[in-house]
């Protein structure tokens, strides 16, 4: 079983805590998804990844977010192929839109929202031992944490419609 190094795990936990604080400040309903292997059916273990948060959107439904601590490389965000594939499996089984919320811990105060679907079909690049997909930072939605969730969701929706 893969174990995340302690320093990376701490950065991820910091990003999740920042996202949770922002959601609380925004006043929206949300659920944190506990990541125990016991809450996945045996046949899907290792094939599906649960997002970190389910966020309720009044009169619309909900969105799933996988929160990441990420730095940009050459003005791009990198996503590990296996993780994208496992979240795509979640999206397919649960018919729920999945997005990444990426916090740069060196430039806190904002998240970048990246729809999982924006990564599907992108070229795969080798990065050391990892296989990654890259997305230009300009293609992500920059969300200032001073803005509430629903305002960010409204901008995200308009952008998704090409408006």
Short mmCIF file of N, CA and C in Angstrom, two decimals:
data_model
loop_
_atom_site.label_atom_id
_atom_site.label_comp_id
_atom_site.label_asym_id
_atom_site.label_seq_id
_atom_site.Cartn_x
_atom_site.Cartn_y
_atom_site.Cartn_z
N UNK A 1 0.84 -1.18 0.00
CA UNK A 1 0.00 0.00 0.00
C UNK A 1 0.89 1.25 0.00
N UNK A 2 0.55 2.21 -0.84
CA UNK A 2 1.30 3.46 -0.94
C UNK A 2 1.07 4.33 0.29
N UNK A 3 2.14 4.85 0.85
CA UNK A 3 2.06 5.75 2.00
C UNK A 3 2.61 7.11 1.59
N UNK A 4 1.85 8.15 1.82
CA UNK A 4 2.26 9.50 1.50
C UNK A 4 3.29 9.96 2.52
N UNK A 5 4.39 10.59 2.09
CA UNK A 5 5.36 11.11 3.06
C UNK A 5 4.69 12.11 4.01
N UNK A 6 5.17 12.15 5.25
CA UNK A 6 4.55 12.97 6.30
C UNK A 6 4.45 14.44 5.92
N UNK A 7 5.48 14.97 5.25
CA UNK A 7 5.44 16.40 4.89
C UNK A 7 4.35 16.68 3.86
N UNK A 8 4.18 15.78 2.89
CA UNK A 8 3.12 15.97 1.89
C UNK A 8 1.74 15.77 2.51
N UNK A 9 1.64 14.82 3.43
CA UNK A 9 0.37 14.59 4.11
C UNK A 9 -0.02 15.83 4.91
N UNK A 10 0.93 16.45 5.59
CA UNK A 10 0.65 17.66 6.37
C UNK A 10 0.20 18.81 5.48
N UNK A 11 0.81 18.95 4.31
CA UNK A 11 0.39 20.00 3.37
C UNK A 11 -1.03 19.74 2.88
N UNK A 12 -1.34 18.50 2.59
CA UNK A 12 -2.69 18.14 2.16
C UNK A 12 -3.72 18.43 3.24
N UNK A 13 -3.39 18.10 4.47
CA UNK A 13 -4.29 18.36 5.59
C UNK A 13 -4.49 19.87 5.79
N UNK A 14 -3.43 20.64 5.59
CA UNK A 14 -3.54 22.11 5.69
C UNK A 14 -4.46 22.65 4.60
N UNK A 15 -4.33 22.14 3.40
CA UNK A 15 -5.20 22.58 2.30
C UNK A 15 -6.65 22.21 2.59
N UNK A 16 -6.90 20.99 3.08
CA UNK A 16 -8.26 20.58 3.42
C UNK A 16 -8.84 21.44 4.53
N UNK A 17 -8.02 21.78 5.54
CA UNK A 17 -8.50 22.63 6.63
C UNK A 17 -8.84 24.03 6.12
N UNK A 18 -8.06 24.56 5.22
CA UNK A 18 -8.35 25.88 4.63
C UNK A 18 -9.65 25.84 3.84
N UNK A 19 -9.85 24.77 3.07
CA UNK A 19 -11.08 24.63 2.30
C UNK A 19 -12.28 24.52 3.23
N UNK A 20 -12.16 23.72 4.28
CA UNK A 20 -13.24 23.55 5.25
C UNK A 20 -13.58 24.88 5.92
N UNK A 21 -12.55 25.64 6.33
CA UNK A 21 -12.79 26.95 6.96
C UNK A 21 -13.50 27.89 5.99
N UNK A 22 -13.11 27.85 4.72
CA UNK A 22 -13.75 28.68 3.71
C UNK A 22 -15.21 28.29 3.52
N UNK A 23 -15.49 26.98 3.47
CA UNK A 23 -16.87 26.53 3.34
C UNK A 23 -17.69 26.96 4.55
N UNK A 24 -17.13 26.81 5.74
CA UNK A 24 -17.83 27.25 6.95
C UNK A 24 -18.13 28.74 6.91
N UNK A 25 -17.16 29.53 6.51
CA UNK A 25 -17.32 30.97 6.40
C UNK A 25 -18.39 31.32 5.36
N UNK A 26 -18.48 30.53 4.30
CA UNK A 26 -19.45 30.77 3.23
C UNK A 26 -20.87 30.41 3.64
N UNK A 27 -21.02 29.57 4.65
CA UNK A 27 -22.35 29.21 5.14
C UNK A 27 -23.06 28.15 4.32
N UNK A 28 -22.36 27.45 3.44
CA UNK A 28 -23.00 26.41 2.63
C UNK A 28 -22.99 25.08 3.38
N UNK A 29 -23.90 24.22 3.00
CA UNK A 29 -23.92 22.87 3.57
C UNK A 29 -22.84 22.03 2.90
N UNK A 30 -22.13 21.25 3.69
CA UNK A 30 -21.11 20.37 3.12
C UNK A 30 -20.92 19.16 4.00
N UNK A 31 -20.38 18.12 3.40
CA UNK A 31 -20.00 16.91 4.12
C UNK A 31 -18.55 16.61 3.82
N UNK A 32 -17.81 16.26 4.87
CA UNK A 32 -16.46 15.75 4.69
C UNK A 32 -16.58 14.25 4.48
N UNK A 33 -15.91 13.72 3.47
CA UNK A 33 -15.99 12.30 3.16
C UNK A 33 -14.81 11.59 3.82
N UNK A 34 -15.10 10.79 4.80
CA UNK A 34 -14.07 10.05 5.53
C UNK A 34 -13.40 9.07 4.58
N UNK A 35 -12.09 8.97 4.66
CA UNK A 35 -11.31 8.23 3.65
C UNK A 35 -10.89 6.83 4.08
N UNK A 36 -11.59 6.22 5.01
CA UNK A 36 -11.27 4.87 5.44
C UNK A 36 -11.50 3.87 4.30
N UNK A 37 -10.62 2.88 4.17
CA UNK A 37 -10.84 1.86 3.14
C UNK A 37 -12.10 1.03 3.42
N UNK A 38 -12.60 1.08 4.64
CA UNK A 38 -13.78 0.29 5.00
C UNK A 38 -15.07 0.86 4.42
N UNK A 39 -15.04 2.11 3.94
CA UNK A 39 -16.29 2.67 3.40
C UNK A 39 -16.33 2.60 1.87
N UNK A 40 -15.60 1.63 1.30
CA UNK A 40 -15.62 1.35 -0.14
C UNK A 40 -15.90 -0.14 -0.30
N UNK A 41 -16.80 -0.50 -1.21
CA UNK A 41 -17.05 -1.94 -1.43
C UNK A 41 -15.76 -2.67 -1.82
N UNK A 42 -15.66 -3.90 -1.39
CA UNK A 42 -14.46 -4.70 -1.67
C UNK A 42 -14.07 -4.67 -3.15
N UNK A 43 -15.04 -4.83 -4.04
CA UNK A 43 -14.72 -4.93 -5.46
C UNK A 43 -14.23 -3.62 -6.06
N UNK A 44 -14.41 -2.49 -5.36
CA UNK A 44 -13.96 -1.19 -5.87
C UNK A 44 -12.69 -0.68 -5.20
N UNK A 45 -12.22 -1.38 -4.18
CA UNK A 45 -11.00 -0.92 -3.50
C UNK A 45 -9.84 -0.87 -4.48
N UNK A 46 -9.17 0.27 -4.48
CA UNK A 46 -8.05 0.47 -5.39
C UNK A 46 -8.47 0.94 -6.77
N UNK A 47 -9.78 0.98 -7.02
CA UNK A 47 -10.28 1.38 -8.34
C UNK A 47 -11.05 2.70 -8.29
N UNK A 48 -11.44 3.11 -7.10
CA UNK A 48 -12.24 4.32 -6.95
C UNK A 48 -11.61 5.19 -5.86
N UNK A 49 -11.72 6.49 -6.03
CA UNK A 49 -11.24 7.42 -5.01
C UNK A 49 -12.39 8.33 -4.64
N UNK A 50 -12.57 8.52 -3.36
CA UNK A 50 -13.61 9.42 -2.90
C UNK A 50 -13.07 10.84 -2.85
N UNK A 51 -13.90 11.81 -3.22
CA UNK A 51 -13.48 13.20 -3.06
C UNK A 51 -13.48 13.54 -1.57
N UNK A 52 -12.89 14.67 -1.23
CA UNK A 52 -12.81 15.07 0.17
C UNK A 52 -14.11 15.70 0.69
N UNK A 53 -14.78 16.46 -0.16
CA UNK A 53 -15.97 17.19 0.28
C UNK A 53 -17.10 17.08 -0.73
N UNK A 54 -18.32 17.00 -0.22
CA UNK A 54 -19.53 17.14 -1.01
C UNK A 54 -20.17 18.44 -0.55
N UNK A 55 -20.41 19.34 -1.50
CA UNK A 55 -20.91 20.67 -1.16
C UNK A 55 -22.30 20.83 -1.76
N UNK A 56 -23.27 21.17 -0.90
CA UNK A 56 -24.64 21.38 -1.34
C UNK A 56 -24.82 22.75 -1.96
N UNK A 57 -25.49 22.77 -3.09
CA UNK A 57 -25.78 24.03 -3.79
C UNK A 57 -27.30 24.20 -3.75
N UNK A 58 -27.79 25.24 -3.07
CA UNK A 58 -29.24 25.39 -2.91
C UNK A 58 -29.99 25.32 -4.24
N UNK A 59 -31.03 24.50 -4.27
CA UNK A 59 -31.94 24.34 -5.41
C UNK A 59 -31.25 23.79 -6.66
N UNK A 60 -30.05 23.24 -6.53
CA UNK A 60 -29.34 22.75 -7.71
C UNK A 60 -28.82 21.33 -7.54
N UNK A 61 -28.31 20.97 -6.39
CA UNK A 61 -27.71 19.65 -6.19
C UNK A 61 -26.43 19.76 -5.39
N UNK A 62 -25.43 19.06 -5.82
CA UNK A 62 -24.16 19.15 -5.10
C UNK A 62 -22.99 18.93 -6.03
N UNK A 63 -21.83 19.36 -5.55
CA UNK A 63 -20.57 19.18 -6.26
C UNK A 63 -19.61 18.46 -5.33
N UNK A 64 -18.73 17.69 -5.90
CA UNK A 64 -17.70 17.00 -5.13
C UNK A 64 -16.37 17.70 -5.37
N UNK A 65 -15.59 17.82 -4.32
CA UNK A 65 -14.27 18.45 -4.43
C UNK A 65 -13.21 17.55 -3.82
N UNK A 66 -12.13 17.37 -4.55
CA UNK A 66 -10.94 16.73 -4.02
C UNK A 66 -9.94 17.87 -3.81
N UNK A 67 -9.55 18.08 -2.57
CA UNK A 67 -8.71 19.23 -2.22
C UNK A 67 -7.25 18.81 -2.26
N UNK A 68 -6.44 19.66 -2.88
CA UNK A 68 -5.02 19.37 -3.06
C UNK A 68 -4.17 20.57 -2.65
N UNK A 69 -3.01 20.30 -2.11
CA UNK A 69 -1.97 21.31 -1.94
C UNK A 69 -1.08 21.17 -3.16
N UNK A 70 -1.03 22.19 -3.99
CA UNK A 70 -0.27 22.11 -5.24
C UNK A 70 0.52 23.38 -5.48
N UNK A 71 1.64 23.21 -6.11
CA UNK A 71 2.42 24.33 -6.62
C UNK A 71 2.32 24.28 -8.14
N UNK A 72 2.52 25.43 -8.77
CA UNK A 72 2.49 25.45 -10.23
C UNK A 72 3.90 25.17 -10.75
N UNK A 73 3.95 24.52 -11.90
CA UNK A 73 5.20 24.24 -12.60
C UNK A 73 5.04 24.78 -14.01
N UNK A 74 5.86 25.76 -14.36
CA UNK A 74 5.76 26.39 -15.68
C UNK A 74 4.33 26.85 -15.96
N UNK A 75 3.70 27.47 -14.94
CA UNK A 75 2.34 27.98 -15.08
C UNK A 75 1.32 26.88 -15.37
N UNK A 76 1.60 25.67 -14.86
CA UNK A 76 0.69 24.54 -15.04
C UNK A 76 0.49 23.83 -13.71
N UNK A 77 -0.67 23.23 -13.55
CA UNK A 77 -0.94 22.35 -12.42
C UNK A 77 -0.84 20.92 -12.92
N UNK A 78 -0.23 20.04 -12.13
CA UNK A 78 -0.03 18.65 -12.52
C UNK A 78 -0.92 17.73 -11.68
N UNK A 79 -1.51 16.73 -12.33
CA UNK A 79 -2.38 15.78 -11.66
C UNK A 79 -1.95 14.37 -12.03
N UNK A 80 -1.83 13.51 -11.04
CA UNK A 80 -1.39 12.14 -11.23
C UNK A 80 -2.49 11.34 -11.94
N UNK A 81 -2.12 10.62 -12.98
CA UNK A 81 -3.06 9.91 -13.85
C UNK A 81 -3.93 8.92 -13.07
N UNK A 82 -3.33 8.12 -12.21
CA UNK A 82 -4.10 7.12 -11.45
C UNK A 82 -5.17 7.76 -10.59
N UNK A 83 -4.85 8.88 -10.00
CA UNK A 83 -5.82 9.57 -9.15
C UNK A 83 -6.98 10.13 -10.00
N UNK A 84 -6.66 10.69 -11.14
CA UNK A 84 -7.70 11.20 -12.06
C UNK A 84 -8.61 10.04 -12.49
N UNK A 85 -8.03 8.91 -12.84
CA UNK A 85 -8.82 7.75 -13.26
C UNK A 85 -9.75 7.27 -12.15
N UNK A 86 -9.26 7.22 -10.92
CA UNK A 86 -10.07 6.74 -9.79
C UNK A 86 -11.19 7.72 -9.45
N UNK A 87 -10.94 9.02 -9.57
CA UNK A 87 -12.00 10.00 -9.35
C UNK A 87 -13.02 9.96 -10.49
N UNK A 88 -12.57 9.67 -11.71
CA UNK A 88 -13.50 9.52 -12.84
C UNK A 88 -14.43 8.33 -12.60
N UNK A 89 -13.91 7.30 -11.96
CA UNK A 89 -14.73 6.14 -11.60
C UNK A 89 -15.81 6.56 -10.59
N UNK A 90 -15.43 7.35 -9.58
CA UNK A 90 -16.40 7.88 -8.61
C UNK A 90 -17.47 8.69 -9.35
N UNK A 91 -17.04 9.59 -10.23
CA UNK A 91 -17.96 10.45 -10.97
C UNK A 91 -18.96 9.62 -11.77
N UNK A 92 -18.49 8.55 -12.39
CA UNK A 92 -19.36 7.70 -13.21
C UNK A 92 -20.36 6.92 -12.35
N UNK A 93 -19.91 6.36 -11.24
CA UNK A 93 -20.79 5.57 -10.39
C UNK A 93 -21.84 6.43 -9.68
N UNK A 94 -21.47 7.63 -9.29
CA UNK A 94 -22.36 8.45 -8.47
C UNK A 94 -22.99 9.61 -9.23
N UNK A 95 -22.69 9.74 -10.53
CA UNK A 95 -23.28 10.80 -11.36
C UNK A 95 -23.17 12.15 -10.68
N UNK A 96 -21.97 12.47 -10.26
CA UNK A 96 -21.72 13.72 -9.55
C UNK A 96 -20.49 14.38 -10.13
N UNK A 97 -20.58 15.65 -10.41
CA UNK A 97 -19.44 16.40 -10.94
C UNK A 97 -18.34 16.48 -9.88
N UNK A 98 -17.13 16.13 -10.28
CA UNK A 98 -15.97 16.19 -9.39
C UNK A 98 -15.04 17.29 -9.87
N UNK A 99 -14.55 18.06 -8.92
CA UNK A 99 -13.60 19.14 -9.20
C UNK A 99 -12.44 19.04 -8.23
N UNK A 100 -11.29 19.52 -8.67
CA UNK A 100 -10.17 19.69 -7.76
C UNK A 100 -10.21 21.12 -7.24
N UNK A 101 -9.91 21.29 -5.98
CA UNK A 101 -9.70 22.61 -5.39
C UNK A 101 -8.24 22.62 -4.94
N UNK A 102 -7.41 23.36 -5.65
CA UNK A 102 -5.96 23.34 -5.45
C UNK A 102 -5.52 24.60 -4.73
N UNK A 103 -4.90 24.42 -3.58
CA UNK A 103 -4.37 25.52 -2.79
C UNK A 103 -2.86 25.52 -2.90
N UNK A 104 -2.30 26.64 -3.30
CA UNK A 104 -0.84 26.79 -3.32
C UNK A 104 -0.45 27.32 -1.94
N UNK A 105 0.21 26.48 -1.16
CA UNK A 105 0.55 26.86 0.22
C UNK A 105 1.57 27.99 0.28
N UNK A 106 2.27 28.23 -0.83
CA UNK A 106 3.24 29.33 -0.86
C UNK A 106 2.57 30.65 -1.23
N UNK A 107 1.37 30.57 -1.77
CA UNK A 107 0.58 31.75 -2.10
C UNK A 107 -0.85 31.51 -1.61
N UNK A 108 -1.05 31.42 -0.28
CA UNK A 108 -2.39 31.12 0.23
C UNK A 108 -3.34 32.29 -0.02
N UNK A 109 -4.61 32.01 0.17
CA UNK A 109 -5.62 33.05 -0.02
C UNK A 109 -6.51 32.79 -1.21
N UNK A 110 -6.16 31.79 -2.00
CA UNK A 110 -7.03 31.43 -3.12
C UNK A 110 -6.85 29.95 -3.46
N UNK A 111 -7.87 29.45 -4.12
CA UNK A 111 -7.86 28.10 -4.65
C UNK A 111 -7.98 28.20 -6.16
N UNK A 112 -7.53 27.18 -6.84
CA UNK A 112 -7.81 27.01 -8.26
C UNK A 112 -8.77 25.85 -8.39
N UNK A 113 -9.92 26.09 -9.02
CA UNK A 113 -10.87 25.01 -9.29
C UNK A 113 -10.58 24.45 -10.67
N UNK A 114 -10.44 23.13 -10.72
CA UNK A 114 -10.19 22.44 -11.98
C UNK A 114 -11.22 21.31 -12.08
N UNK A 115 -12.11 21.38 -13.06
CA UNK A 115 -13.06 20.28 -13.24
C UNK A 115 -12.31 19.01 -13.66
N UNK A 116 -12.67 17.91 -13.07
CA UNK A 116 -12.07 16.63 -13.44
C UNK A 116 -12.19 16.40 -14.95
N UNK A 117 -13.33 16.74 -15.50
CA UNK A 117 -13.56 16.51 -16.94
C UNK A 117 -12.61 17.31 -17.82
N UNK A 118 -12.06 18.40 -17.30
CA UNK A 118 -11.10 19.20 -18.08
C UNK A 118 -9.77 18.46 -18.24
N UNK A 119 -9.55 17.44 -17.42
CA UNK A 119 -8.30 16.67 -17.50
C UNK A 119 -8.42 15.44 -18.41
N UNK A 120 -9.64 14.95 -18.59
CA UNK A 120 -9.84 13.74 -19.38
C UNK A 120 -9.40 14.00 -20.83
N UNK A 121 -8.56 13.10 -21.33
CA UNK A 121 -8.08 13.20 -22.70
C UNK A 121 -6.84 14.05 -22.88
N UNK A 122 -6.35 14.66 -21.81
CA UNK A 122 -5.12 15.45 -21.94
C UNK A 122 -3.93 14.51 -22.10
N UNK A 123 -2.89 14.98 -22.75
CA UNK A 123 -1.70 14.13 -22.91
C UNK A 123 -1.10 13.74 -21.55
N UNK A 124 -0.56 12.55 -21.52
CA UNK A 124 0.09 12.05 -20.31
C UNK A 124 1.58 12.29 -20.44
N UNK A 125 2.16 12.86 -19.40
CA UNK A 125 3.58 13.18 -19.39
C UNK A 125 4.28 12.41 -18.29
N UNK A 126 5.48 11.90 -18.55
CA UNK A 126 6.25 11.28 -17.46
C UNK A 126 6.84 12.38 -16.58
N UNK A 127 6.83 12.18 -15.28
CA UNK A 127 7.42 13.13 -14.32
C UNK A 127 8.10 12.28 -13.26
N UNK A 128 9.39 11.98 -13.47
CA UNK A 128 10.06 11.03 -12.60
C UNK A 128 9.41 9.68 -12.79
N UNK A 129 8.98 9.07 -11.69
CA UNK A 129 8.27 7.79 -11.77
C UNK A 129 6.78 7.97 -12.02
N UNK A 130 6.31 9.18 -11.85
CA UNK A 130 4.87 9.44 -11.97
C UNK A 130 4.48 9.72 -13.41
N UNK A 131 3.21 9.46 -13.69
CA UNK A 131 2.59 9.84 -14.96
C UNK A 131 1.56 10.91 -14.62
N UNK A 132 1.66 12.06 -15.26
CA UNK A 132 0.80 13.18 -14.90
C UNK A 132 0.10 13.77 -16.13
N UNK A 133 -0.95 14.51 -15.83
CA UNK A 133 -1.64 15.34 -16.82
C UNK A 133 -1.46 16.77 -16.34
N UNK A 134 -1.23 17.66 -17.28
CA UNK A 134 -1.02 19.07 -16.93
C UNK A 134 -2.14 19.92 -17.49
N UNK A 135 -2.49 20.96 -16.74
CA UNK A 135 -3.47 21.92 -17.22
C UNK A 135 -2.90 23.31 -16.96
N UNK A 136 -2.94 24.19 -17.95
CA UNK A 136 -2.44 25.55 -17.73
C UNK A 136 -3.24 26.23 -16.62
N UNK A 137 -2.54 26.97 -15.79
CA UNK A 137 -3.19 27.67 -14.68
C UNK A 137 -4.28 28.61 -15.21
N UNK A 138 -4.11 29.13 -16.41
CA UNK A 138 -5.10 30.02 -17.01
C UNK A 138 -6.42 29.30 -17.30
N UNK A 139 -6.39 27.96 -17.41
CA UNK A 139 -7.61 27.20 -17.66
C UNK A 139 -8.36 26.85 -16.38
N UNK A 140 -7.76 27.10 -15.24
CA UNK A 140 -8.40 26.85 -13.95
C UNK A 140 -9.11 28.13 -13.51
N UNK A 141 -10.12 27.99 -12.68
CA UNK A 141 -10.82 29.15 -12.13
C UNK A 141 -10.15 29.55 -10.83
N UNK A 142 -9.62 30.76 -10.77
CA UNK A 142 -9.00 31.26 -9.55
C UNK A 142 -10.10 31.78 -8.64
N UNK A 143 -10.17 31.22 -7.44
CA UNK A 143 -11.20 31.57 -6.47
C UNK A 143 -10.53 32.20 -5.26
N UNK A 144 -10.80 33.46 -5.03
CA UNK A 144 -10.27 34.17 -3.87
C UNK A 144 -11.06 33.73 -2.65
N UNK A 145 -10.38 33.41 -1.56
CA UNK A 145 -11.06 32.93 -0.36
C UNK A 145 -11.87 34.03 0.33
N UNK A 146 -11.70 35.29 -0.08
CA UNK A 146 -12.55 36.37 0.45
C UNK A 146 -13.93 36.32 -0.21
N UNK A 147 -14.02 35.66 -1.36
CA UNK A 147 -15.29 35.48 -2.07
C UNK A 147 -16.00 34.27 -1.46
N UNK A 148 -17.29 34.33 -1.31
CA UNK A 148 -18.04 33.19 -0.80
C UNK A 148 -18.16 32.08 -1.82
N UNK A 149 -18.49 30.89 -1.35
CA UNK A 149 -18.61 29.73 -2.22
C UNK A 149 -19.64 29.96 -3.32
N UNK A 150 -20.80 30.47 -2.97
CA UNK A 150 -21.86 30.61 -3.97
C UNK A 150 -21.49 31.62 -5.06
N UNK A 151 -20.77 32.67 -4.71
CA UNK A 151 -20.28 33.60 -5.73
C UNK A 151 -19.30 32.91 -6.67
N UNK A 152 -18.40 32.12 -6.10
CA UNK A 152 -17.44 31.37 -6.91
C UNK A 152 -18.17 30.36 -7.80
N UNK A 153 -19.17 29.70 -7.24
CA UNK A 153 -19.95 28.73 -8.01
C UNK A 153 -20.64 29.43 -9.19
N UNK A 154 -21.17 30.60 -8.96
CA UNK A 154 -21.81 31.36 -10.04
C UNK A 154 -20.82 31.68 -11.17
N UNK A 155 -19.62 32.13 -10.82
CA UNK A 155 -18.61 32.41 -11.84
C UNK A 155 -18.20 31.13 -12.56
N UNK A 156 -18.07 30.04 -11.79
CA UNK A 156 -17.70 28.74 -12.35
C UNK A 156 -18.75 28.28 -13.36
N UNK A 157 -20.01 28.44 -13.01
CA UNK A 157 -21.10 28.04 -13.91
C UNK A 157 -21.09 28.85 -15.19
N UNK A 158 -20.92 30.16 -15.07
CA UNK A 158 -20.88 31.01 -16.26
C UNK A 158 -19.71 30.64 -17.15
N UNK A 159 -18.58 30.38 -16.52
CA UNK A 159 -17.39 30.00 -17.30
C UNK A 159 -17.61 28.67 -18.01
N UNK A 160 -18.27 27.73 -17.32
CA UNK A 160 -18.56 26.42 -17.92
C UNK A 160 -19.46 26.55 -19.13
N UNK A 161 -20.31 27.56 -19.12
CA UNK A 161 -21.21 27.81 -20.26
C UNK A 161 -20.54 28.63 -21.36
N UNK A 162 -19.31 29.05 -21.11
CA UNK A 162 -18.59 29.86 -22.09
C UNK A 162 -19.00 31.32 -22.08
N UNK A 163 -19.60 31.77 -20.99
CA UNK A 163 -20.06 33.16 -20.88
C UNK A 163 -19.06 34.03 -20.11
#
